[in-house]
Coordinates of C-alpha atoms in Angstrom, one line a residue:
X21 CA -0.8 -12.8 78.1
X22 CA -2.8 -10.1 79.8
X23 CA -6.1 -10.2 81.5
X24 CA -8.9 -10.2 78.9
X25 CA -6.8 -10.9 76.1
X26 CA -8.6 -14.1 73.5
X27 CA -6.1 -16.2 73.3
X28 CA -5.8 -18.0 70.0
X29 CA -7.5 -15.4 67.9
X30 CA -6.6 -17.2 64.4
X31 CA -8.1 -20.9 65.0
X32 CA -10.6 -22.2 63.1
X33 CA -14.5 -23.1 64.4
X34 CA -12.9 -26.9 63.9
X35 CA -10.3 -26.4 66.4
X36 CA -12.4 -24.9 68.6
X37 CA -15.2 -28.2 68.6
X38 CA -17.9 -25.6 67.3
X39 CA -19.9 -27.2 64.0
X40 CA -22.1 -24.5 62.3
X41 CA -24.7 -27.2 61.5
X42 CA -25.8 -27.1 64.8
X43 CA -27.3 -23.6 64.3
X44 CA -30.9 -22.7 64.1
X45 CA -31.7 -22.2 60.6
X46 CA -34.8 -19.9 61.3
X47 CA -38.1 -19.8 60.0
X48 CA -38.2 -21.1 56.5
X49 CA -42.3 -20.2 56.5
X50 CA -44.5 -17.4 58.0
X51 CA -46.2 -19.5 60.9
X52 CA -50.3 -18.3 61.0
X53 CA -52.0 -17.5 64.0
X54 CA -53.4 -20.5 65.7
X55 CA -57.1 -18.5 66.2
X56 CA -57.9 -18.8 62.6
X57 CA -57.6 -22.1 62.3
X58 CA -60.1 -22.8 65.9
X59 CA -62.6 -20.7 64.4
X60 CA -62.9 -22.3 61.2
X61 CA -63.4 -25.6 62.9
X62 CA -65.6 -24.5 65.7
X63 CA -67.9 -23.1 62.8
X64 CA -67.6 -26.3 60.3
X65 CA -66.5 -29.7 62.1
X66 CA -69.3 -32.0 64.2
X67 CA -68.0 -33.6 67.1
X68 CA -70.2 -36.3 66.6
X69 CA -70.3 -38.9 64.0
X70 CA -72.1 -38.9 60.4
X71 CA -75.7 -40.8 61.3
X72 CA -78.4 -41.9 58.1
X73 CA -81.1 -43.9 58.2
X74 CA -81.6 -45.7 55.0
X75 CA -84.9 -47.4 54.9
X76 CA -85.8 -51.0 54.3
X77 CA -88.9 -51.4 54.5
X78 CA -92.5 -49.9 55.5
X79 CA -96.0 -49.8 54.8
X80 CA -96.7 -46.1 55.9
X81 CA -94.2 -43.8 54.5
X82 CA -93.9 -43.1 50.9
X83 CA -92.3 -45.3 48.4
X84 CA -90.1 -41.9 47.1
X85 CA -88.9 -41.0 51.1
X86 CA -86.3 -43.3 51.9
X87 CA -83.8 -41.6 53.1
X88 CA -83.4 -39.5 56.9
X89 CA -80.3 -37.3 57.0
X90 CA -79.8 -36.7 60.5
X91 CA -76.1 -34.6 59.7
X92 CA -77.0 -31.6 62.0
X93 CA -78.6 -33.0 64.4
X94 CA -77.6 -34.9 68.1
X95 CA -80.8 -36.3 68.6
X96 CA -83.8 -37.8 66.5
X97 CA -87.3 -39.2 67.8
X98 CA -89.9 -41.8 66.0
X99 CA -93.1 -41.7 67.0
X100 CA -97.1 -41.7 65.7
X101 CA -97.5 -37.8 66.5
X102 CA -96.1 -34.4 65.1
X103 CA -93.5 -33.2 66.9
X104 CA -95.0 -30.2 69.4
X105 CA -95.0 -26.4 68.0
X106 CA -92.0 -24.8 68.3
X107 CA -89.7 -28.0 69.3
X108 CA -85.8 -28.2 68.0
X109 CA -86.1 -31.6 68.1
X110 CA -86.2 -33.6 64.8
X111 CA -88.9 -36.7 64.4
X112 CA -89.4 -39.3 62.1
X113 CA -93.4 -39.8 61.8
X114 CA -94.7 -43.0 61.5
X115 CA -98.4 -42.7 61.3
X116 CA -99.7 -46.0 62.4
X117 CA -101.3 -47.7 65.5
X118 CA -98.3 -49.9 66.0
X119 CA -96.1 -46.9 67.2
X120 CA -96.5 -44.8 70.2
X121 CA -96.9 -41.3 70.0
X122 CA -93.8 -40.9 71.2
X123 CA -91.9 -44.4 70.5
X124 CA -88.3 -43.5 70.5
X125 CA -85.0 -41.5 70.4
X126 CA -81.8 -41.9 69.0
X127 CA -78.9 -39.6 70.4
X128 CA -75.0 -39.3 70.7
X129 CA -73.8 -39.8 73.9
X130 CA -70.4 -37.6 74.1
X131 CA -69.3 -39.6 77.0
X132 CA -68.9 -43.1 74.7
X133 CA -68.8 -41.3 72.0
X134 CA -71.5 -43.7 70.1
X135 CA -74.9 -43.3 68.7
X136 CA -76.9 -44.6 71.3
X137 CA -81.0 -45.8 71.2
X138 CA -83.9 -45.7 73.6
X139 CA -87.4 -47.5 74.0
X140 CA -89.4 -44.5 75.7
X141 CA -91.6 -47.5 76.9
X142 CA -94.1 -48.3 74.0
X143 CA -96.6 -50.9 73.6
X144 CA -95.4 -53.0 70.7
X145 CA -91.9 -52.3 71.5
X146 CA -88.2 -51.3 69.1
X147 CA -86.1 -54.7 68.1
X148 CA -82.3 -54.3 67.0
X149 CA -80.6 -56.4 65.0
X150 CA -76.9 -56.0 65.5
X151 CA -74.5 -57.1 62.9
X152 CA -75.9 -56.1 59.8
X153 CA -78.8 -56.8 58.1
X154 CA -79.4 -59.8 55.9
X155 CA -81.0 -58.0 52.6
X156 CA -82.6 -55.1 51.5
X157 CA -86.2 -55.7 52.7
X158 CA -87.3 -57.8 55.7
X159 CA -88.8 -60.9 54.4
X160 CA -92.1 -62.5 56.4
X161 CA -91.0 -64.4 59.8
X162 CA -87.5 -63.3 60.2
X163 CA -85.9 -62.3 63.2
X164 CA -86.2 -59.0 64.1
X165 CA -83.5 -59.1 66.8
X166 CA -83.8 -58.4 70.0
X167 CA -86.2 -56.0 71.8
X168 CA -85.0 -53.4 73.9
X169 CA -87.5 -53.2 76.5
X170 CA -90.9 -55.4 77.4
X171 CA -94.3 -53.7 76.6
X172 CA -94.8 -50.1 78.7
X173 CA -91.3 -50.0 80.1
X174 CA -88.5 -47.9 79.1
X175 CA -85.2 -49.2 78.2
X176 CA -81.6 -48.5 78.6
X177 CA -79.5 -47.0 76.2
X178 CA -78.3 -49.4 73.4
X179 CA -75.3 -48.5 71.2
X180 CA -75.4 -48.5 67.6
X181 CA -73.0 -49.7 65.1
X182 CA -72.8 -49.5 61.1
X183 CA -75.2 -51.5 59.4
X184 CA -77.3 -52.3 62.3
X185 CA -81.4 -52.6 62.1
X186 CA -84.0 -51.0 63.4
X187 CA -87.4 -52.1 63.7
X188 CA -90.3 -49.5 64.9
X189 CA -94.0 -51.0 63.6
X190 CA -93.7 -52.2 60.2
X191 CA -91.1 -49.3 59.4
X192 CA -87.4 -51.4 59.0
X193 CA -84.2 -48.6 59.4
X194 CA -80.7 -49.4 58.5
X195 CA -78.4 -47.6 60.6
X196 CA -75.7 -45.8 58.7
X197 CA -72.3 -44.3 61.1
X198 CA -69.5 -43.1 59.3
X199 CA -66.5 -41.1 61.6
X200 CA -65.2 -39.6 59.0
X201 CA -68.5 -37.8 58.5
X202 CA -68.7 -38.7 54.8
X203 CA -71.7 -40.8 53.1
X204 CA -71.3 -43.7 51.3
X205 CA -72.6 -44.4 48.3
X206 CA -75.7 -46.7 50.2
X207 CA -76.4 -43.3 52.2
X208 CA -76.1 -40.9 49.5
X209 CA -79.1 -38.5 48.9
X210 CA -80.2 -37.7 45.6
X211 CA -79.7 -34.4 43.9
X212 CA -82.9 -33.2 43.9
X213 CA -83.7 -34.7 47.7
X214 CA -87.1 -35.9 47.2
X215 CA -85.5 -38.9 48.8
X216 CA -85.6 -37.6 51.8
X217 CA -87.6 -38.0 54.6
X218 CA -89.0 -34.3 56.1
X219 CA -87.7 -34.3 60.1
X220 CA -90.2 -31.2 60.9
X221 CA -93.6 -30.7 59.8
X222 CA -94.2 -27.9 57.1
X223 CA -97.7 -26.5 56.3
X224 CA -99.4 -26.9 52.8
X225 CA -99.7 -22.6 52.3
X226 CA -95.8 -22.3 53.5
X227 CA -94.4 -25.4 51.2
X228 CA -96.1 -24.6 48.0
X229 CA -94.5 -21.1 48.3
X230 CA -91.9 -22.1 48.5
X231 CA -91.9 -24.6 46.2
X232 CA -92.7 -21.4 43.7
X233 CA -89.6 -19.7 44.8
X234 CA -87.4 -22.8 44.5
X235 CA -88.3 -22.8 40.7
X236 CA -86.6 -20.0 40.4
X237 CA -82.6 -20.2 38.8
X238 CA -80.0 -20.6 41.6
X239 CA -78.3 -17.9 39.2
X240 CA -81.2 -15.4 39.6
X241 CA -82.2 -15.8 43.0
X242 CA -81.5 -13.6 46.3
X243 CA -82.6 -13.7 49.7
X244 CA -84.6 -10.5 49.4
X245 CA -86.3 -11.0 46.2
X246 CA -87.1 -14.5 47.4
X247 CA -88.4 -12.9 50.5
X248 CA -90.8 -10.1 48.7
X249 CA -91.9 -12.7 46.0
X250 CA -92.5 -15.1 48.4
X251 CA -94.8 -12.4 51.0
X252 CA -96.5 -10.7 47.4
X253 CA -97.6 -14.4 46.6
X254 CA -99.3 -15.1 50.0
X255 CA -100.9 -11.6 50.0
X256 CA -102.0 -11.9 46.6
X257 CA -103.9 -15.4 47.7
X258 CA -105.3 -13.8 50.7
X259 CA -106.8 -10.6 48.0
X260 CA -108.3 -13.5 45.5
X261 CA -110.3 -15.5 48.1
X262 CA -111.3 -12.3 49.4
X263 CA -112.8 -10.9 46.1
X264 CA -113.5 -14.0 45.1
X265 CA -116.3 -14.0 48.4
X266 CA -117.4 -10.9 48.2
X267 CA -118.4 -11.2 44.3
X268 CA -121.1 -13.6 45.1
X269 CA -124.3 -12.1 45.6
X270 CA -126.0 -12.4 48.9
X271 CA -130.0 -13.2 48.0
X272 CA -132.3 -13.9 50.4
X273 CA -133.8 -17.4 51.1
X274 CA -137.2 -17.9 51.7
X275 CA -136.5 -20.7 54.1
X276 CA -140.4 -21.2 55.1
X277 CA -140.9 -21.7 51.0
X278 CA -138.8 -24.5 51.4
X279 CA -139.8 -26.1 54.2
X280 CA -143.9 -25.9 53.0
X281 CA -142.6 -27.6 49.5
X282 CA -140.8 -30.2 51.8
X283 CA -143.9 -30.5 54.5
X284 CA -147.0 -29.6 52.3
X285 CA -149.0 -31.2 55.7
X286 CA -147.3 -28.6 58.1
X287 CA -149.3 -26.0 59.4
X288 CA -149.0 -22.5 58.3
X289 CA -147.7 -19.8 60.7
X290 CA -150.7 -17.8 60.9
X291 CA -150.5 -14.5 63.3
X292 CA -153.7 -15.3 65.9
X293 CA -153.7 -19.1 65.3
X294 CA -152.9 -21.3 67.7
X295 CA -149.8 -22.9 67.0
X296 CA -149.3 -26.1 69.2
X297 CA -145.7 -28.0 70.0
X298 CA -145.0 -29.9 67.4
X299 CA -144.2 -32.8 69.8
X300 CA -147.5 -32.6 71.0
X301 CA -149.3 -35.9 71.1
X302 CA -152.7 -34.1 70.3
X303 CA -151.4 -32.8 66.6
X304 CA -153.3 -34.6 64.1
X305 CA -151.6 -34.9 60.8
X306 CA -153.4 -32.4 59.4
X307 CA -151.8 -30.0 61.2
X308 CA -154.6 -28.2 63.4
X309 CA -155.8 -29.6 66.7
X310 CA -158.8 -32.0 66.9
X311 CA -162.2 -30.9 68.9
X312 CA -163.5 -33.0 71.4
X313 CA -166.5 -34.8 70.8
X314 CA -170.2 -34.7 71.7
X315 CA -170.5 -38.3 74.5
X316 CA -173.5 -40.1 73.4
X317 CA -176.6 -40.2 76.3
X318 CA -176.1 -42.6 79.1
X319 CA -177.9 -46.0 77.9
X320 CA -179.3 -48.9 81.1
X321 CA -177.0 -51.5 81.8
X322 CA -178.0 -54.6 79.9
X323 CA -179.0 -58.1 81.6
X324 CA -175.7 -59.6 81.0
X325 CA -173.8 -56.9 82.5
X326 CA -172.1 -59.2 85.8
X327 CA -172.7 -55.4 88.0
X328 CA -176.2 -55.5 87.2
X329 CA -176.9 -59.2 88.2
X330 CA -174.8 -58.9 91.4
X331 CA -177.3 -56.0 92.5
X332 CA -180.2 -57.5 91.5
X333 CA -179.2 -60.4 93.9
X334 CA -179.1 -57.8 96.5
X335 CA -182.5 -56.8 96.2
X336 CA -181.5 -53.4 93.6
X337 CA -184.6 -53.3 91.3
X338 CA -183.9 -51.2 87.9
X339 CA -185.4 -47.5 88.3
X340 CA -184.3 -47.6 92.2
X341 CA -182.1 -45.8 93.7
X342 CA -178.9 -47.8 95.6
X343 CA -179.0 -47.5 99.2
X344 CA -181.3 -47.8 101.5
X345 CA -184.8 -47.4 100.4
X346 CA -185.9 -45.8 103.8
X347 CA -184.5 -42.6 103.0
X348 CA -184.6 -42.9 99.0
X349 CA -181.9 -39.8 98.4
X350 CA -180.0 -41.5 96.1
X351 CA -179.6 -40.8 92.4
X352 CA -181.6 -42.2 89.9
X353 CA -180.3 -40.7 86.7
X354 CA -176.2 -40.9 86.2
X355 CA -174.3 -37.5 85.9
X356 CA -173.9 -36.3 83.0
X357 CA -170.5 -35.9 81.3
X358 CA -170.3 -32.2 79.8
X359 CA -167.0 -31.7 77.3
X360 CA -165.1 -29.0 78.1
X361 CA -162.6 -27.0 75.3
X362 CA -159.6 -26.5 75.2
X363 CA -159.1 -27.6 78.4
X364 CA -157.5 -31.3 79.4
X365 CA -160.4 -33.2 81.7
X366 CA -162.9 -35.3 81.1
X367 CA -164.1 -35.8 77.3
X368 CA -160.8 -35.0 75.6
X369 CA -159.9 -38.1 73.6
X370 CA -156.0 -37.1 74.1
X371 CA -153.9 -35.5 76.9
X372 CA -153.8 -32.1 75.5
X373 CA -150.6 -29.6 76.5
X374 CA -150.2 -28.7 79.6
X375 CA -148.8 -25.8 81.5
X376 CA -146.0 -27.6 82.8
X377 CA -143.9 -27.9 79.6
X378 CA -140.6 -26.4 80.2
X379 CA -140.8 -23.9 77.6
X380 CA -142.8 -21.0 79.2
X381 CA -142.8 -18.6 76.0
X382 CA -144.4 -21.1 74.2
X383 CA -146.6 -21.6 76.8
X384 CA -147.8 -18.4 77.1
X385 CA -148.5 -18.0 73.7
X386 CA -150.7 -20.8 73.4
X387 CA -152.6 -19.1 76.3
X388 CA -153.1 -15.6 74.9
X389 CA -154.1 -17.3 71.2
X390 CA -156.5 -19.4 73.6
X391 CA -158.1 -16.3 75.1
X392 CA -158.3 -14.7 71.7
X393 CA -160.3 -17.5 70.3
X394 CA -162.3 -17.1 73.2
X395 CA -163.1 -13.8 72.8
X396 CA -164.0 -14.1 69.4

């Protein structure tokens, strides 16, 4: 046999030890790109688990809101406030003095992998009961398990299970996981969601539009109508208060009418009559200010007066002057007191206003009426 020659051209696969079944049969289906597949998960699947809140019991939040679906979200707060403007962050408001404005937060810790929950160091403090709760309300005295941090003090992260309790002020939680990211039937919101509790605050104007363009079919609506209807019903509020104000007719009140119906015993404000504080103490009730009066003529002391019999025991006889009667220079007669107007000295009954208020245009009007009434 030459080189290059097969020998044994004519056996079979058998004799030769080669088995056809140990071929490759090929591609029986058309394998899809693996790119589709990531894309459709990054877009759709949660890495974290399905979290709820079903609640138990409370005294501040609504009998029809029992429900927080926290699906989207990684983290979750409870506190007394709203949430600040513009924060991401979801919050579970429970409006009453024994929560903290900011009381708590419940997250997913990607390291464990577990819902995890943190005292942020209130006053009355979170308690978790682990295990399951006993009922479906909290009856008076039982336990509310164990708190997660003394009064003021912030506590380490505590892991969640299914079915545990939660205890923030009088507001009882029951904490709802499921891995598999699908609700139960305890979980389960309704199909109108009025069940569930709002996780961001939404202004009166902004929810009852859109409560208007909810009514509308899910068959007839679309993003841009529902945009334009819901700007033309805003606009058309803003028009009607608008018209609405300026129809009114502006009339002018006589306030002073008013005020002399209320205070018939006020005094008039008269151009060149002197108008005095009203806080003045020398304002009669009638309004106008009272003149001094005349003094009466000096009378003698009488016998009984204790100065008169002390100076008599002196030697003073009455008629005499006091002093020495040597060089009799002394007075006889006693001054006599003259009343002077509008002036404060002596024979004004009351202390009458003074330059020395603090109000100096007031002041010096009651000066120029003064030297008016002078003049006249």
């Amino acid at each position: 046999m030459e080189d290059g020659e097969v020998s044994g051209t004519n056996h079979t696969h058998a004799e030769a030890g080669y088995d056809p079944a140990y071929e490759w049969p090929g591609y029986t289906e058309v394998p899809q790109p693996t790119t589709v597949l990531n894309e459709s998960l990054s877009s759709n699947f949660k890495p974290w688990s399905l979290l709820r809140l079903l609640v138990q019991t409370s005294s501040v939040l609504p009998r029809t809101q029992r429900l927080a679906v926290l699906d989207e979200h990684k983290e979750v707060q409870f506190g007394r406030d709203v949430a600040p403007a513009g924060s991401g962050t979801p919050r579970v408001r429970l409006k009453e003095m024994a929560v903290s404005k900011l009381h708590a937060t419940m997250f997913w810790d990607a390291v464990r992998r577990e819902w995890a929950v943190v005292d942020m160091g209130s006053k009355h403090g979170s308690f978790l009961r682990p295990g399951g709760y006993s009922g479906p309300t909290v009856s008076v005295g039982e336990d509310l398990g164990i708190r997660l941090s003394p009064s003021r003090v912030a506590s380490f992260p505590r892991a969640l299970k299914h079915k545990d309790a939660l205890t923030i002020g009088s507001t009882t939680f029951a904490v709802h996981i499921h891995s598999d990211r699908i609700s139960c039937e305890g979980c389960s919101s309704s199909g109108s969601g009025d069940n569930i509790i709002p996780l961001f605050p939404v202004s009166k104007g902004v929810k009852r539009a859109r409560e208007e363009v909810g009514s509308i079919p899910s068959e007839e609506r679309d993003a841009k109508k529902a945009l334009t209807m819901l700007k033309r019903t805003l606009l058309s509020r803003h028009d009607t208060a608008r018209s609405s104000a300026s129809s009114q007719p502006s009339s002018y009140v006589d306030r002073s009418a008013k005020r002399r119906a209320l205070f018939p015993s006020s005094p008039l404000d008269t151009p060149g009559v002197l108008s005095p504080r009203s806080d003045s103490p020398c304002v009669a009730s009638s309004g106008s200010v009272p003149m001094p009066e005349t003094p009466a003529p000096p009378q003698p002391l009488p016998e009984s007066n204790i100065g008169r019999q002390l100076l008599m025991k002196q030697g003073w006889q009455p008629g005499t002057a006091l002093g020495s009667q040597e060089n009799a220079s002394g007075l006889v007669e006693p001054l006599e007191v003259s009343a002077t107007s509008n002036r404060s000295g002596l024979g004004m009954p009351e202390k009458a206003p003074t330059s020395s208020s603090g109000d100096w245009r007031e002041n010096g009007k009651q000066k120029r009426w003064a030297d008016m009434i002078d003049k006249k």
